[in-house]
Short mmCIF file of C-alpha atoms in Angstrom, two decimals:
data_model
loop_
_atom_site.label_atom_id
_atom_site.label_comp_id
_atom_site.label_asym_id
_atom_site.label_seq_id
_atom_site.Cartn_x
_atom_site.Cartn_y
_atom_site.Cartn_z
CA MET D 1 76.98 12.99 -15.48
CA SER D 2 73.74 14.98 -14.98
CA THR D 3 74.77 18.74 -15.60
CA GLY D 4 71.88 19.79 -13.02
CA THR D 5 72.41 21.13 -9.53
CA PRO D 6 75.03 19.21 -8.10
CA LYS D 7 73.87 17.15 -5.11
CA THR D 8 76.01 18.08 -1.95
CA ILE D 9 76.70 15.21 0.67
CA ARG D 10 77.80 16.04 3.89
CA TRP D 11 80.81 13.73 5.12
CA GLY D 12 81.79 13.18 8.73
CA ILE D 13 85.38 12.00 9.53
CA LEU D 14 86.19 9.23 12.04
CA ALA D 15 89.74 9.13 12.76
CA THR D 16 92.46 11.98 11.67
CA GLY D 17 95.22 9.30 10.88
CA LEU D 18 97.32 9.43 7.38
CA ILE D 19 94.77 7.45 5.48
CA ALA D 20 91.79 9.81 7.01
CA GLN D 21 94.10 12.88 5.61
CA THR D 22 94.62 11.57 2.36
CA PHE D 23 91.04 10.62 1.53
CA THR D 24 89.58 13.82 2.94
CA LYS D 25 92.08 16.11 0.80
CA ASP D 26 90.61 14.13 -2.34
CA LEU D 27 87.18 14.59 -0.90
CA LEU D 28 87.18 18.08 -1.25
CA VAL D 29 89.21 18.28 -4.59
CA ASP D 30 86.27 19.98 -7.24
CA PRO D 31 84.39 16.77 -8.68
CA LYS D 32 84.74 18.87 -12.15
CA THR D 33 87.98 18.21 -12.68
CA ARG D 34 86.97 14.76 -13.16
CA ASN D 35 84.10 15.37 -15.01
CA VAL D 36 81.77 14.54 -12.29
CA HIS D 37 79.10 17.24 -12.17
CA SER D 38 75.89 15.58 -10.16
CA VAL D 39 77.65 15.91 -6.85
CA VAL D 40 79.77 17.83 -4.41
CA HIS D 41 81.57 16.52 -1.24
CA THR D 42 81.96 18.55 1.73
CA VAL D 43 83.03 17.65 5.26
CA VAL D 44 80.90 19.18 7.97
CA ALA D 45 82.70 17.12 11.18
CA ALA D 46 85.44 15.37 12.09
CA ALA D 47 86.42 13.26 15.27
CA SER D 48 89.53 12.36 17.03
CA SER D 49 89.61 9.97 19.66
CA SER D 50 92.31 11.47 21.47
CA SER D 51 91.46 15.15 21.66
CA LYS D 52 89.42 18.02 20.29
CA SER D 53 92.10 19.57 19.35
CA ARG D 54 93.93 16.96 17.12
CA ALA D 55 90.37 17.23 15.13
CA GLU D 56 90.31 20.97 14.58
CA GLN D 57 93.85 20.47 13.60
CA PHE D 58 92.97 17.81 10.83
CA LEU D 59 90.34 20.37 9.61
CA LYS D 60 92.70 22.82 9.02
CA ASP D 61 95.12 20.88 7.19
CA VAL D 62 92.68 18.89 4.65
CA GLY D 63 91.42 22.35 3.98
CA ALA D 64 88.04 21.81 5.38
CA SER D 65 85.39 24.67 5.92
CA SER D 66 85.47 26.62 9.01
CA SER D 67 82.64 26.04 9.86
CA ALA D 68 83.22 22.02 9.89
CA LYS D 69 83.06 20.75 13.74
CA ALA D 70 85.78 19.18 15.55
CA TYR D 71 84.73 16.47 18.20
CA GLY D 72 87.10 14.59 20.98
CA SER D 73 85.24 11.74 20.65
CA TYR D 74 83.29 9.22 18.00
CA GLU D 75 80.17 9.18 20.33
CA GLU D 76 79.42 12.87 19.71
CA LEU D 77 80.29 12.67 15.94
CA VAL D 78 77.59 10.25 15.19
CA LYS D 79 75.10 11.87 16.79
CA ASP D 80 75.82 15.04 14.53
CA PRO D 81 72.32 15.50 12.90
CA GLU D 82 74.10 17.06 9.78
CA ILE D 83 75.90 14.07 8.60
CA ASP D 84 74.68 12.27 5.53
CA VAL D 85 77.60 9.29 5.77
CA ILE D 86 80.83 8.64 7.85
CA TYR D 87 83.94 7.72 6.58
CA VAL D 88 85.31 5.34 9.00
CA ALA D 89 89.42 5.54 8.82
CA THR D 90 91.00 3.78 12.08
CA PRO D 91 92.84 0.70 12.10
CA HIS D 92 90.92 -2.59 10.59
CA SER D 93 91.26 -3.64 14.39
CA HIS D 94 88.60 -1.51 15.36
CA HIS D 95 86.37 -1.20 12.32
CA TYR D 96 83.91 -3.43 13.92
CA GLN D 97 83.16 -1.64 17.16
CA ASN D 98 83.29 1.93 14.98
CA VAL D 99 80.88 1.05 12.38
CA MET D 100 78.36 -0.65 14.62
CA LEU D 101 78.60 2.55 16.63
CA CYS D 102 77.72 4.51 13.42
CA LEU D 103 74.94 2.02 12.23
CA GLU D 104 73.59 2.34 15.91
CA ALA D 105 73.28 6.07 15.33
CA ASP D 106 71.44 5.77 11.94
CA LYS D 107 74.54 6.85 9.90
CA ASN D 108 75.60 5.61 6.75
CA VAL D 109 78.88 4.05 6.30
CA LEU D 110 82.07 4.12 4.14
CA CYS D 111 84.71 1.38 5.93
CA GLU D 112 88.49 1.55 5.17
CA LYS D 113 89.64 -1.84 4.29
CA ALA D 114 89.86 -4.70 5.13
CA PHE D 115 86.14 -4.17 6.04
CA THR D 116 86.72 -6.08 9.31
CA VAL D 117 89.06 -8.80 11.36
CA ASN D 118 86.65 -11.88 10.42
CA ALA D 119 83.82 -12.36 8.13
CA ALA D 120 81.34 -12.99 11.14
CA GLN D 121 81.64 -9.24 12.25
CA LEU D 122 80.85 -8.34 8.95
CA LYS D 123 77.62 -10.56 8.62
CA ILE D 124 76.63 -8.75 12.06
CA LEU D 125 77.42 -5.43 10.35
CA VAL D 126 75.64 -6.02 6.97
CA LYS D 127 72.52 -7.53 9.05
CA LYS D 128 72.61 -4.47 11.28
CA ALA D 129 72.40 -2.08 8.08
CA LYS D 130 69.79 -3.57 6.32
CA GLU D 131 67.87 -4.04 9.59
CA LYS D 132 68.17 -0.02 9.60
CA ASN D 133 67.99 0.35 5.66
CA LEU D 134 71.35 2.14 5.40
CA PHE D 135 74.22 2.15 2.94
CA LEU D 136 77.33 0.45 3.77
CA MET D 137 80.57 -0.01 1.57
CA GLU D 138 83.97 -0.82 2.08
CA ALA D 139 86.18 1.34 0.94
CA VAL D 140 88.19 -0.68 -1.51
CA TRP D 141 89.24 2.29 -3.65
CA THR D 142 90.72 0.61 -6.71
CA ARG D 143 87.37 -1.03 -7.77
CA TYR D 144 86.11 2.74 -8.56
CA PHE D 145 89.28 3.51 -10.86
CA PRO D 146 88.53 3.95 -14.65
CA ILE D 147 91.56 1.36 -15.07
CA SER D 148 89.31 -1.14 -12.99
CA ALA D 149 86.13 -0.25 -15.23
CA TYR D 150 88.38 -0.76 -18.51
CA VAL D 151 89.64 -4.15 -17.28
CA ARG D 152 86.19 -5.48 -16.03
CA ASP D 153 85.07 -4.82 -19.74
CA LEU D 154 87.83 -6.30 -21.35
CA VAL D 155 87.15 -9.60 -19.63
CA THR D 156 82.79 -9.21 -19.71
CA SER D 157 83.28 -8.18 -23.61
CA GLY D 158 84.89 -11.28 -24.86
CA ARG D 159 87.87 -9.00 -26.03
CA LEU D 160 90.31 -11.36 -24.03
CA GLY D 161 88.50 -14.33 -24.68
CA LYS D 162 87.55 -16.95 -21.84
CA VAL D 163 89.62 -15.84 -18.63
CA THR D 164 91.01 -18.40 -16.81
CA ARG D 165 93.94 -17.15 -14.74
CA VAL D 166 95.03 -14.27 -12.88
CA TYR D 167 97.86 -13.20 -11.20
CA ALA D 168 98.29 -10.52 -8.56
CA ASP D 169 100.78 -9.41 -6.12
CA PHE D 170 101.29 -6.49 -3.75
CA SER D 171 104.45 -6.55 -1.69
CA MET D 172 106.58 -3.81 -0.19
CA SER D 173 109.92 -4.47 1.08
CA MET D 174 109.81 -3.04 4.45
CA ASP D 175 112.61 -4.46 6.49
CA PRO D 176 110.50 -5.07 9.31
CA GLU D 177 113.54 -6.65 11.63
CA LYS D 178 114.80 -2.86 11.35
CA SER D 179 111.63 -0.88 10.63
CA PHE D 180 109.72 -2.48 13.11
CA ALA D 181 112.05 -3.26 15.86
CA ASP D 182 109.58 -2.27 18.86
CA ASN D 183 106.69 -4.61 17.35
CA LYS D 184 104.41 -1.93 17.86
CA HIS D 185 103.70 -0.26 14.12
CA ARG D 186 100.13 -1.39 12.64
CA MET D 187 101.98 -3.44 9.96
CA VAL D 188 103.18 -6.27 12.36
CA ASN D 189 101.02 -5.46 15.67
CA VAL D 190 98.28 -8.33 16.19
CA ASN D 191 96.83 -5.64 18.49
CA LEU D 192 96.09 -3.49 15.49
CA ALA D 193 95.20 -6.56 13.15
CA GLY D 194 98.23 -6.22 11.62
CA GLY D 195 100.03 -8.29 8.88
CA ALA D 196 100.56 -8.43 5.41
CA LEU D 197 97.49 -10.13 4.26
CA LEU D 198 94.61 -7.74 5.62
CA ASP D 199 96.70 -4.64 4.84
CA LEU D 200 97.98 -5.43 1.54
CA GLY D 201 96.94 -8.71 0.02
CA ILE D 202 93.70 -7.16 0.37
CA TYR D 203 94.32 -5.74 -2.96
CA SER D 204 96.05 -8.77 -4.60
CA ILE D 205 92.79 -10.84 -3.77
CA THR D 206 90.45 -7.38 -5.07
CA TRP D 207 92.09 -7.84 -8.44
CA CYS D 208 91.19 -11.92 -8.39
CA PHE D 209 87.82 -11.03 -7.32
CA GLN D 210 86.78 -7.90 -9.60
CA THR D 211 87.96 -10.19 -12.67
CA LEU D 212 86.79 -13.42 -11.86
CA TYR D 213 84.02 -13.29 -9.34
CA LEU D 214 82.30 -9.76 -10.01
CA THR D 215 82.65 -10.44 -13.93
CA GLN D 216 80.26 -13.40 -13.53
CA PRO D 217 76.33 -12.94 -13.65
CA LYS D 218 75.30 -12.75 -10.01
CA GLU D 219 73.15 -15.74 -10.09
CA SER D 220 76.20 -18.10 -10.72
CA ARG D 221 78.90 -17.05 -8.61
CA GLU D 222 80.57 -19.15 -6.08
CA PRO D 223 83.28 -18.76 -3.43
CA PRO D 224 86.49 -19.96 -4.70
CA LYS D 225 88.40 -22.76 -3.18
CA VAL D 226 91.31 -21.92 -1.18
CA MET D 227 94.97 -23.00 -0.71
CA ALA D 228 97.28 -20.92 1.25
CA ALA D 229 100.76 -20.59 2.50
CA MET D 230 102.24 -18.05 5.41
CA ASN D 231 105.03 -17.06 6.98
CA HIS D 232 104.97 -15.13 10.21
CA PHE D 233 106.66 -12.34 11.78
CA ARG D 234 108.01 -12.67 15.50
CA THR D 235 104.94 -11.12 16.50
CA GLY D 236 102.88 -13.49 15.00
CA ALA D 237 101.57 -11.39 11.91
CA ASP D 238 101.72 -12.73 8.71
CA GLN D 239 104.79 -11.35 6.37
CA GLN D 240 104.58 -13.10 3.55
CA THR D 241 101.01 -14.71 2.42
CA THR D 242 100.65 -16.65 -0.91
CA ILE D 243 96.95 -17.85 -1.80
CA LEU D 244 95.64 -20.06 -4.97
CA LEU D 245 92.04 -19.60 -5.50
CA ASP D 246 89.97 -21.84 -7.58
CA PHE D 247 86.72 -20.07 -8.74
CA PRO D 248 84.02 -22.33 -10.29
CA ARG D 249 82.48 -21.31 -13.14
CA SER D 250 80.13 -22.86 -15.94
CA LYS D 251 81.62 -24.45 -18.81
CA GLU D 252 80.25 -21.71 -21.29
CA MET D 253 82.61 -19.59 -19.19
CA GLY D 254 85.25 -21.71 -19.76
CA ASP D 255 85.06 -23.78 -16.46
CA SER D 256 86.98 -23.16 -13.31
CA ALA D 257 89.27 -20.26 -13.50
CA HIS D 258 92.68 -19.90 -11.21
CA ALA D 259 93.90 -17.10 -9.76
CA ILE D 260 97.12 -16.46 -7.60
CA ALA D 261 97.75 -14.07 -4.88
CA THR D 262 100.47 -12.73 -3.14
CA THR D 263 101.43 -10.40 -0.30
CA ALA D 264 104.68 -9.56 1.65
CA ILE D 265 106.47 -7.01 3.81
CA VAL D 266 110.16 -8.81 3.57
CA VAL D 267 110.21 -8.32 -0.56
CA SER D 268 108.74 -6.09 -2.86
CA GLY D 269 107.04 -6.93 -6.33
CA ASP D 270 108.48 -3.76 -7.72
CA PRO D 271 112.28 -3.23 -6.20
CA ASP D 272 113.18 0.09 -8.09
CA GLU D 273 109.46 1.39 -7.52
CA LYS D 274 109.73 2.34 -11.42
CA GLY D 275 107.77 -0.88 -12.63
CA THR D 276 111.20 -2.61 -14.27
CA ALA D 277 110.31 -6.01 -12.41
CA GLY D 278 106.79 -6.08 -14.60
CA PRO D 279 103.47 -5.73 -14.08
CA GLY D 280 101.79 -6.30 -10.77
CA ALA D 281 99.02 -8.24 -11.91
CA ARG D 282 98.11 -9.85 -15.15
CA ILE D 283 94.63 -11.20 -16.31
CA GLN D 284 94.74 -13.91 -18.92
CA GLY D 285 92.69 -15.11 -21.33
CA GLU D 286 92.15 -17.16 -24.57
CA LYS D 287 92.93 -14.27 -26.96
CA GLY D 288 95.64 -12.55 -24.72
CA GLU D 289 95.89 -10.55 -21.61
CA VAL D 290 96.18 -7.24 -19.96
CA GLN D 291 98.71 -6.36 -18.02
CA ILE D 292 98.41 -3.69 -14.46
CA ASN D 293 101.35 -1.79 -13.80
CA GLY D 294 102.24 0.67 -11.21
CA PRO D 295 101.14 -0.60 -7.23
CA ILE D 296 98.09 -2.36 -8.03
CA CYS D 297 96.49 -0.31 -5.46
CA ARG D 298 97.24 2.81 -7.46
CA PRO D 299 97.98 1.48 -11.06
CA THR D 300 98.51 4.00 -13.52
CA LYS D 301 99.35 1.88 -16.84
CA SER D 302 97.67 -0.89 -18.88
CA ARG D 303 99.23 -3.11 -21.37
CA LEU D 304 96.44 -5.25 -23.64
CA ILE D 305 98.63 -7.92 -25.81
CA LEU D 306 96.38 -9.89 -28.13
CA GLN D 307 97.25 -12.86 -30.00
CA ASP D 308 96.64 -11.25 -32.98
CA GLY D 309 99.19 -8.53 -32.69
CA THR D 310 97.52 -5.79 -30.91
CA ILE D 311 99.41 -4.32 -28.23
CA GLU D 312 97.25 -1.37 -26.18
CA ASP D 313 99.18 0.70 -23.78
CA LYS D 314 97.39 2.91 -21.83
CA ASP D 315 98.32 6.21 -19.22
CA TRP D 316 95.72 6.23 -16.32
CA PRO D 317 96.75 9.85 -14.57
CA GLN D 318 94.88 10.66 -11.87
CA PRO D 319 93.10 13.73 -11.99
CA GLY D 320 93.03 16.69 -9.61
CA PRO D 321 93.03 20.80 -9.19
CA GLY D 322 95.99 20.50 -11.92
CA GLU D 323 99.63 21.95 -11.98
CA GLY D 324 99.95 25.73 -10.35
CA SER D 325 97.12 24.77 -8.02
CA GLY D 326 99.97 24.57 -5.26
CA TRP D 327 97.66 21.50 -4.22
CA ARG D 328 99.47 18.16 -3.24
CA ASN D 329 98.26 14.89 -2.08
CA GLY D 330 99.80 11.52 -1.32
CA PHE D 331 100.03 9.06 1.41
CA GLY D 332 102.34 9.50 4.43
CA GLY D 333 105.58 11.48 3.25
CA ASP D 334 105.12 10.00 -0.32
CA LEU D 335 103.41 13.00 -2.26
CA ASN D 336 102.13 12.97 -6.05
CA GLU D 337 102.87 15.52 -8.23
CA GLU D 338 101.58 19.12 -7.74
CA GLY D 339 97.80 18.74 -9.03
CA VAL D 340 97.57 15.27 -9.10
CA GLY D 341 94.98 13.50 -6.87
CA HIS D 342 95.58 10.47 -5.08
CA GLY D 343 92.26 8.65 -6.48
CA MET D 344 90.03 8.22 -3.40
CA PHE D 345 87.55 10.38 -4.82
CA TRP D 346 86.37 7.93 -7.30
CA GLU D 347 84.91 5.69 -3.96
CA ALA D 348 83.14 9.02 -2.58
CA ASP D 349 81.40 9.86 -5.88
CA GLU D 350 80.33 6.14 -5.77
CA VAL D 351 78.88 6.52 -2.16
CA ALA D 352 77.36 9.74 -3.42
CA MET D 353 75.73 8.36 -5.98
CA ALA D 354 74.27 5.39 -4.06
CA LEU D 355 72.88 8.08 -1.42
CA ILE D 356 71.28 9.81 -4.30
CA GLU D 357 70.02 6.81 -6.35
CA GLY D 358 68.71 5.17 -2.64
CA ARG D 359 71.26 2.44 -2.99
CA LYS D 360 72.60 0.58 0.03
CA GLU D 361 75.59 -1.15 -1.19
CA GLY D 362 78.88 -0.27 -3.62
CA LYS D 363 77.64 -0.98 -7.33
CA TYR D 364 81.43 -2.80 -7.65
CA GLU D 365 81.61 -4.73 -5.02
CA ASP D 366 78.45 -5.39 -3.00
CA LEU D 367 78.14 -6.62 0.76
CA GLU D 368 77.42 -10.25 -0.45
CA GLU D 369 80.98 -9.97 -2.26
CA SER D 370 82.45 -8.15 0.67
CA VAL D 371 81.44 -10.93 2.68
CA VAL D 372 83.03 -13.35 0.64
CA ILE D 373 86.24 -11.73 0.82
CA MET D 374 86.16 -11.79 4.01
CA GLU D 375 85.64 -15.66 4.36
CA VAL D 376 88.55 -16.09 1.90
CA MET D 377 90.87 -14.44 4.10
CA ASP D 378 89.57 -16.33 7.29
CA GLU D 379 90.18 -19.48 5.81
CA VAL D 380 93.82 -18.11 4.38
CA ARG D 381 94.43 -17.20 8.15
CA ARG D 382 93.25 -20.90 9.17
CA GLN D 383 95.39 -22.59 7.08
CA GLY D 384 98.26 -20.33 7.69
CA GLY D 385 97.71 -20.48 11.94
CA PHE D 386 97.04 -17.16 12.27
CA LYS D 387 94.64 -15.93 15.03
CA TYR D 388 94.31 -12.12 16.40
CA PRO D 389 93.66 -11.71 20.43
CA GLU D 390 90.20 -12.89 21.13
CA LYS D 391 88.90 -9.66 21.91
CA LEU D 392 89.85 -8.60 17.98
CA GLU D 393 87.97 -11.44 16.95
CA SER D 394 84.87 -10.90 18.94
CA THR D 395 81.62 -9.92 18.05
CA GLU D 396 80.81 -8.79 21.09
CA TYR D 397 79.60 -4.96 21.19
CA PRO D 398 80.38 -2.36 22.60
CA LEU D 399 83.66 -3.91 23.72
CA LYS D 400 86.46 -1.49 24.62
CA LEU D 401 89.72 -1.94 22.76
CA ASP D 402 92.95 -0.70 23.79
#
């Protein structure tokens, strides 16, 4: 990237939970540690819906500047004139209301996945962003990893031949009967849009889409046909979901391609968390396949296997301040090694470059594709007989949620 004076992007953080902390700590890592020289990120404000003091503590915990402002409401945050872009990190049940609040206040937005509860909500947000000429992107961080760029290049370069099949699984054995006995945890709480699909399954769908949809010429992309099966937890949330996607394509690209995306909170695709059970995703073409190892949300290894005998193993470590820095990040109680970033800075860099270049959406998942993915998840829920409470599915704004 450019070696000139870097452009500073000023962030506001909406919500102060675990994912917000992970993102913001990554955000404040010096971009030069990942060979990015054209931008730097700073946090100028954060807001908690519960109290100003919680926002103050959050800013201290993530290492934000002492000049960063703390707000006790989201309404105050969106009015701050110093903010270039807001990162929305609330549960996805609240994304529609929170993102609309930001857009109405003329703020650019990076919104955590899943973008919204349903496609109808997202279409309205997209329309609003376009009306106001604002940037809007879903924070599917995995799309912006170097490993994802590598895999997409394997597909588009023809090295795998015509790619016709993808398997992707992201499942965790969470023992929900015991772990979520009170039914209140966000993974199973339907009032927080809980369930495996929107929280974990989005990653399985992401690998299917970024290899079979994004890699097609934009003018020829068509939404896939969807077949799905779903098991439910006692709250009604899905605890295991299996999806078959049939992507229409031209004969030149190998006719239709199939993808199987699976997700669950009752069984794990990586029981020992060491990769012993095999890859989490496999992208298969006529000439071979590439395997994605490590949890597919944050993969660390790939293996290319070709019919001509080629085997290429690659490691994809996340950069960061490095050993000896005393700095650590992770998600929840699971910390990475000292000095190793979590990987959320890649999507932040994409947002920064878009703002600099004047783009209004992400380069590797535009708003059209985000809508198609939400429509796929709507159809999966329809086939699985899974509806969220009416308030969560509503497109009314403003609407107070619990």
